[in-house]
């Protein structure tokens, strides 16, 4: 029986395993150095905040794996020997495979800052990171202040987490407005205000220079590059993005760029070795997507695709319309299609913001043809199915704004804002 | 893991600290409780009316103030911080104390009411019950009973914790409206109206205590002889009430459940649901989500339904039997009628919805039907009062096991340990009927928003009915479950806006296809072919 070995028990590895099991009787082993069972990384914050316990973040009950004959192995893969088709673990044991799936995810970026390896300095990616945070920031006696470096999705989650334990947070963001590399101005600025409303000390346009050590090799303070200011703190969160977790593959002969290089069939340069999820890097970007897409949904889609290929039905990775979502403290965000912060030359935006400063939408459209390109929505839930359809049908902005109520997904009895949006749209169209 | 757990317990103090307003709230609330306890010890309180007013006001004000202290200065949003650190909401020490206290209260209430001061054999009330006499006199004109005490405290709990819930969900209008609704139905229909109606009673005219919204089979004694007799004797008014009771089971409820799902009752009207949603809100995350719990749930709740059905049929047929002159319906007609009705109902479900029933559901349905029909047949053939069991005994067994122990002692007493909807999930025969309809003939569903689910687990954790919502959401499936009471909390707590409670067309409501949007369309076809 063919043995499929999957390194990584995250969403991409586990999705592959589940779908291979649906399609075939192959022997499947899933390896992880992190946890015994698959859990939802996206829910790490809720464990620290006390909304859930670790057990609740496991999408499948523990008996699931045995029942579906998916073998689990805890261990860190040190080397991949593709000539022998064999893996070697740090403990010294080995495992043979017939086909290998690399689904090893990401690690937090560290840019060589002085002091970045001190105790109390950490990213937020793994279960171990969460345990470390629990150790260094259990409450505001042990952690009098935390400094977070890097204003992205994980940075703001970390800020929210710490604030639920009443730990004062200083948030250093390189950009001059939160996440404005991705979000258009109006949205990004609304979020700046929301972050401050949550009593976060948001410092825009500020970088980390170094982290100072106190006794026992523990972080004592952070020095800001721009001002030279020294910020005393007990915990430093490094959240300046993630990159593929592939150091162990350097000598393997597998072609690497920033990630593991794959073609559209998710195959590496070595036969019978594939890579998916956060750690996979496309030779050529697909459409407007980045060559490495470190999001949950991509891991899931790649896993489903690869399972088909491995079970004898070779299939290209062909993602549909882009979508994503996040939550910034209390404000939910969803996006469908493409809205660029730095508009493409053909792109124009229509922006509406509610007076309460927690809801807004931005619709991107083609400046000549008026073709609908994408939407960002904050504080109003929208229907994925509807926007997916409108993008496929190549609707124009007029149609989208006039039919927005069809896409509304807010709970029943919520206030509706479509008419406000429409009149704003008409106003702006007149004034243009 | 081990280090984490250790630290968790150490840190619980940080988010658990209470502020000044909360302290004042606690003090005032405790004061109210203290007065009631004092009365229990027969401390001779002069002017009971005044003391009762103070006690009840203090209870409501204390709880409301505590809630204000909790949620003031907080921006609108989900307020679950520290739920699993706090002792009371994570089966800690406080939870066990509360559980034992509540359970004890229920045992006393149901089985040792004298301890509360109920005057037996015409004696004056003393203790706690006496404290409530003035209010009872004001409403119904009679002295209080232990049930009046219970009803009052129950209403106070729904009102006070309802206020708390309204503050907690100030951003969510669905949650707000349904909470106002249960507060209203409890206060008006369950508490005030029946008491006021009791004023109409005299020697020549009497109506049974009648909570209009409390339907059979939740109200398992709805069709007992003394009640039916009283209704019939009260002529027009009584007959209207009796008719309303029958209509609400066979007409009103099916229509509303078809249009809105069982939530119209369970989360908007019902008193048990009302208490669970308000006073029980802090315990919703304790429900068991495992597959095995779901299996147990389905067998237990449907067995209770069959039990209550058999019990009711037996009771009714008994009095129809020995007092045939009084009722136009004879025992034979009644029994044959019930058998035909059940047979038809089964046939309709089988014909239209067979594919939608899981294998064990089919076996279960056939099994239950056979049991019920054979009991009826035996009874019909053997005549007499035999139903294999004697109806009266069956009735008291049901009252004891289901009516008292299950719904009260376990259902509510164990809130802090088993979660707030154990009774609704495992024991309520009304929920079983509504649930069956909701699963098979209703427009209600929870829609999953394409591919947006990140499998975080908030929805499943906070589902009080123990539904593993995530299992459906992460596959892109709609959630259509008989047990869902439509509380809307899964949708509220979802950080990615994935869930929406909706009433929409029956077509495509249950779609077990994986429709994870954002994926390659051809791939999805392949995945679903399998
Ligand atoms: C805090 C946080 C919040 C997030 N929120 C969102 C969100 O809201 N939406 C979204 O789309 N995305 C979100 N993401 C990103 C998303 O979680 C990732 O894209 C996704 O989990 C990647 O899945 P994966 O299967 O590729 O890798 P991973 O989940 O990282 O799994 C890889 C596994 O492989 C193991 N491993 C690595 N190397 C080895 C080795 N040599 N030997 C053995 N095991 C190894 C790792 O320990 C890990 O367990 C979030 C990420 C974080 C950290
Ligand atoms: S599924 Fe959602 S709406 Fe239904 S009972 Fe559970 S939490 Fe409430
Ligand atoms: S809460 Fe929302 S995102 Fe999280 S598992 Fe449930 S449906 Fe998915």
PDB file of N, CA and C in Angstrom, chain A residues 304-348:
ATOM      1  N   UNK A 304      -7.215  20.292  -0.796  1.00  0.00           N
ATOM      2  CA  UNK A 304      -8.233  19.573  -1.571  1.00  0.00           C
ATOM      3  C   UNK A 304      -7.715  19.253  -2.971  1.00  0.00           C
ATOM      4  N   UNK A 305      -7.043  20.227  -3.565  1.00  0.00           N
ATOM      5  CA  UNK A 305      -6.529  20.024  -4.921  1.00  0.00           C
ATOM      6  C   UNK A 305      -5.491  18.912  -4.945  1.00  0.00           C
ATOM      7  N   UNK A 306      -4.561  18.994  -4.010  1.00  0.00           N
ATOM      8  CA  UNK A 306      -3.463  18.030  -4.015  1.00  0.00           C
ATOM      9  C   UNK A 306      -3.956  16.601  -3.772  1.00  0.00           C
ATOM     10  N   UNK A 307      -4.970  16.467  -2.942  1.00  0.00           N
ATOM     11  CA  UNK A 307      -5.505  15.126  -2.693  1.00  0.00           C
ATOM     12  C   UNK A 307      -5.967  14.489  -4.000  1.00  0.00           C
ATOM     13  N   UNK A 308      -6.579  15.282  -4.859  1.00  0.00           N
ATOM     14  CA  UNK A 308      -7.000  14.762  -6.162  1.00  0.00           C
ATOM     15  C   UNK A 308      -5.785  14.282  -6.953  1.00  0.00           C
ATOM     16  N   UNK A 309      -4.761  15.126  -7.016  1.00  0.00           N
ATOM     17  CA  UNK A 309      -3.565  14.772  -7.782  1.00  0.00           C
ATOM     18  C   UNK A 309      -2.960  13.468  -7.256  1.00  0.00           C
ATOM     19  N   UNK A 310      -2.809  13.395  -5.952  1.00  0.00           N
ATOM     20  CA  UNK A 310      -2.173  12.211  -5.365  1.00  0.00           C
ATOM     21  C   UNK A 310      -3.000  10.956  -5.601  1.00  0.00           C
ATOM     22  N   UNK A 311      -4.312  11.123  -5.703  1.00  0.00           N
ATOM     23  CA  UNK A 311      -5.159   9.951  -5.913  1.00  0.00           C
ATOM     24  C   UNK A 311      -5.439   9.717  -7.389  1.00  0.00           C
ATOM     25  N   UNK A 312      -4.512  10.150  -8.228  1.00  0.00           N
ATOM     26  CA  UNK A 312      -4.579   9.742  -9.626  1.00  0.00           C
ATOM     27  C   UNK A 312      -5.428  10.613 -10.525  1.00  0.00           C
ATOM     28  N   UNK A 313      -5.737  11.803 -10.085  1.00  0.00           N
ATOM     29  CA  UNK A 313      -6.513  12.705 -10.930  1.00  0.00           C
ATOM     30  C   UNK A 313      -5.804  14.050 -10.954  1.00  0.00           C
ATOM     31  N   UNK A 314      -4.696  14.168 -11.690  1.00  0.00           N
ATOM     32  CA  UNK A 314      -3.840  15.351 -11.620  1.00  0.00           C
ATOM     33  C   UNK A 314      -4.641  16.627 -11.866  1.00  0.00           C
ATOM     34  N   UNK A 315      -4.519  17.562 -10.948  1.00  0.00           N
ATOM     35  CA  UNK A 315      -5.360  18.759 -10.994  1.00  0.00           C
ATOM     36  C   UNK A 315      -4.492  19.969 -10.700  1.00  0.00           C
ATOM     37  N   UNK A 316      -4.719  21.037 -11.447  1.00  0.00           N
ATOM     38  CA  UNK A 316      -3.996  22.279 -11.168  1.00  0.00           C
ATOM     39  C   UNK A 316      -4.646  22.994  -9.998  1.00  0.00           C
ATOM     40  N   UNK A 317      -3.831  23.756  -9.272  1.00  0.00           N
ATOM     41  CA  UNK A 317      -4.375  24.656  -8.252  1.00  0.00           C
ATOM     42  C   UNK A 317      -4.930  25.864  -8.989  1.00  0.00           C
ATOM     43  N   UNK A 318      -6.256  25.997  -8.973  1.00  0.00           N
ATOM     44  CA  UNK A 318      -6.917  27.085  -9.702  1.00  0.00           C
ATOM     45  C   UNK A 318      -7.879  27.792  -8.766  1.00  0.00           C
ATOM     46  N   UNK A 319      -7.399  28.656  -7.917  1.00  0.00           N
ATOM     47  CA  UNK A 319      -8.311  29.292  -6.961  1.00  0.00           C
ATOM     48  C   UNK A 319      -9.326  30.179  -7.674  1.00  0.00           C
ATOM     49  N   UNK A 320     -10.491  30.327  -7.062  1.00  0.00           N
ATOM     50  CA  UNK A 320     -11.525  31.193  -7.623  1.00  0.00           C
ATOM     51  C   UNK A 320     -11.277  32.639  -7.230  1.00  0.00           C
ATOM     52  N   UNK A 321     -12.352  33.414  -7.126  1.00  0.00           N
ATOM     53  CA  UNK A 321     -12.199  34.824  -6.762  1.00  0.00           C
ATOM     54  C   UNK A 321     -11.604  34.943  -5.366  1.00  0.00           C
ATOM     55  N   UNK A 322     -10.742  35.905  -5.189  1.00  0.00           N
ATOM     56  CA  UNK A 322     -10.104  36.141  -3.908  1.00  0.00           C
ATOM     57  C   UNK A 322     -11.121  36.554  -2.850  1.00  0.00           C
ATOM     58  N   UNK A 323     -10.932  36.062  -1.653  1.00  0.00           N
ATOM     59  CA  UNK A 323     -11.709  36.566  -0.514  1.00  0.00           C
ATOM     60  C   UNK A 323     -10.867  36.411   0.740  1.00  0.00           C
ATOM     61  N   UNK A 324     -11.217  37.125   1.760  1.00  0.00           N
ATOM     62  CA  UNK A 324     -10.502  37.010   3.025  1.00  0.00           C
ATOM     63  C   UNK A 324     -11.343  37.676   4.101  1.00  0.00           C
ATOM     64  N   UNK A 325     -10.934  37.507   5.341  1.00  0.00           N
ATOM     65  CA  UNK A 325     -11.660  38.184   6.418  1.00  0.00           C
ATOM     66  C   UNK A 325     -10.756  38.294   7.631  1.00  0.00           C
ATOM     67  N   UNK A 326     -11.120  39.169   8.536  1.00  0.00           N
ATOM     68  CA  UNK A 326     -10.357  39.362   9.766  1.00  0.00           C
ATOM     69  C   UNK A 326     -11.247  40.109  10.733  1.00  0.00           C
ATOM     70  N   UNK A 327     -10.731  40.296  11.948  1.00  0.00           N
ATOM     71  CA  UNK A 327     -11.483  41.107  12.908  1.00  0.00           C
ATOM     72  C   UNK A 327     -10.505  41.993  13.649  1.00  0.00           C
ATOM     73  N   UNK A 328     -10.809  43.274  13.708  1.00  0.00           N
ATOM     74  CA  UNK A 328      -9.946  44.239  14.380  1.00  0.00           C
ATOM     75  C   UNK A 328     -10.651  44.675  15.655  1.00  0.00           C
ATOM     76  N   UNK A 329     -10.276  44.118  16.769  1.00  0.00           N
ATOM     77  CA  UNK A 329     -11.025  44.315  18.008  1.00  0.00           C
ATOM     78  C   UNK A 329     -12.492  43.991  17.737  1.00  0.00           C
ATOM     79  N   UNK A 330     -13.370  45.009  17.746  1.00  0.00           N
ATOM     80  CA  UNK A 330     -14.792  44.703  17.584  1.00  0.00           C
ATOM     81  C   UNK A 330     -15.275  44.833  16.144  1.00  0.00           C
ATOM     82  N   UNK A 331     -14.389  45.216  15.250  1.00  0.00           N
ATOM     83  CA  UNK A 331     -14.848  45.473  13.881  1.00  0.00           C
ATOM     84  C   UNK A 331     -14.498  44.302  12.969  1.00  0.00           C
ATOM     85  N   UNK A 332     -15.538  43.710  12.405  1.00  0.00           N
ATOM     86  CA  UNK A 332     -15.310  42.607  11.471  1.00  0.00           C
ATOM     87  C   UNK A 332     -15.007  43.152  10.082  1.00  0.00           C
ATOM     88  N   UNK A 333     -14.162  42.418   9.382  1.00  0.00           N
ATOM     89  CA  UNK A 333     -13.758  42.838   8.044  1.00  0.00           C
ATOM     90  C   UNK A 333     -13.891  41.668   7.091  1.00  0.00           C
ATOM     91  N   UNK A 334     -14.480  41.918   5.940  1.00  0.00           N
ATOM     92  CA  UNK A 334     -14.513  40.895   4.896  1.00  0.00           C
ATOM     93  C   UNK A 334     -14.120  41.550   3.585  1.00  0.00           C
ATOM     94  N   UNK A 335     -13.504  40.770   2.719  1.00  0.00           N
ATOM     95  CA  UNK A 335     -13.188  41.320   1.404  1.00  0.00           C
ATOM     96  C   UNK A 335     -13.464  40.277   0.332  1.00  0.00           C
ATOM     97  N   UNK A 336     -13.960  40.743  -0.793  1.00  0.00           N
ATOM     98  CA  UNK A 336     -14.260  39.879  -1.943  1.00  0.00           C
ATOM     99  C   UNK A 336     -13.713  40.548  -3.185  1.00  0.00           C
ATOM    100  N   UNK A 337     -12.986  39.803  -4.021  1.00  0.00           N
ATOM    101  CA  UNK A 337     -12.347  40.426  -5.181  1.00  0.00           C
ATOM    102  C   UNK A 337     -11.176  41.279  -4.704  1.00  0.00           C
ATOM    103  N   UNK A 338     -10.742  42.223  -5.554  1.00  0.00           N
ATOM    104  CA  UNK A 338      -9.541  42.977  -5.215  1.00  0.00           C
ATOM    105  C   UNK A 338      -9.817  44.451  -5.003  1.00  0.00           C
ATOM    106  N   UNK A 339      -9.411  44.941  -3.845  1.00  0.00           N
ATOM    107  CA  UNK A 339      -9.410  46.375  -3.566  1.00  0.00           C
ATOM    108  C   UNK A 339      -7.987  46.695  -3.137  1.00  0.00           C
ATOM    109  N   UNK A 340      -7.284  47.510  -3.904  1.00  0.00           N
ATOM    110  CA  UNK A 340      -5.883  47.767  -3.562  1.00  0.00           C
ATOM    111  C   UNK A 340      -5.722  49.096  -2.848  1.00  0.00           C
ATOM    112  N   UNK A 341      -4.847  49.067  -1.835  1.00  0.00           N
ATOM    113  CA  UNK A 341      -4.550  50.310  -1.122  1.00  0.00           C
ATOM    114  C   UNK A 341      -3.873  51.290  -2.074  1.00  0.00           C
ATOM    115  N   UNK A 342      -2.888  50.778  -2.792  1.00  0.00           N
ATOM    116  CA  UNK A 342      -2.277  51.597  -3.829  1.00  0.00           C
ATOM    117  C   UNK A 342      -2.950  51.237  -5.142  1.00  0.00           C
ATOM    118  N   UNK A 343      -3.914  52.067  -5.499  1.00  0.00           N
ATOM    119  CA  UNK A 343      -4.766  51.709  -6.629  1.00  0.00           C
ATOM    120  C   UNK A 343      -3.963  51.379  -7.878  1.00  0.00           C
ATOM    121  N   UNK A 344      -4.394  50.322  -8.572  1.00  0.00           N
ATOM    122  CA  UNK A 344      -3.841  50.048  -9.897  1.00  0.00           C
ATOM    123  C   UNK A 344      -4.241  51.206 -10.813  1.00  0.00           C
ATOM    124  N   UNK A 345      -3.556  51.323 -11.934  1.00  0.00           N
ATOM    125  CA  UNK A 345      -3.808  52.521 -12.765  1.00  0.00           C
ATOM    126  C   UNK A 345      -5.242  52.551 -13.326  1.00  0.00           C
ATOM    127  N   UNK A 346      -5.866  51.371 -13.422  1.00  0.00           N
ATOM    128  CA  UNK A 346      -7.229  51.319 -13.967  1.00  0.00           C
ATOM    129  C   UNK A 346      -8.300  51.423 -12.878  1.00  0.00           C
ATOM    130  N   UNK A 347      -7.896  51.533 -11.626  1.00  0.00           N
ATOM    131  CA  UNK A 347      -8.828  51.294 -10.519  1.00  0.00           C
ATOM    132  C   UNK A 347      -9.329  52.595  -9.879  1.00  0.00           C
ATOM    133  N   UNK A 348     -10.609  52.647  -9.571  1.00  0.00           N
ATOM    134  CA  UNK A 348     -11.182  53.763  -8.817  1.00  0.00           C
ATOM    135  C   UNK A 348     -11.965  53.201  -7.639  1.00  0.00           C
TER     136      UNK A 348
END
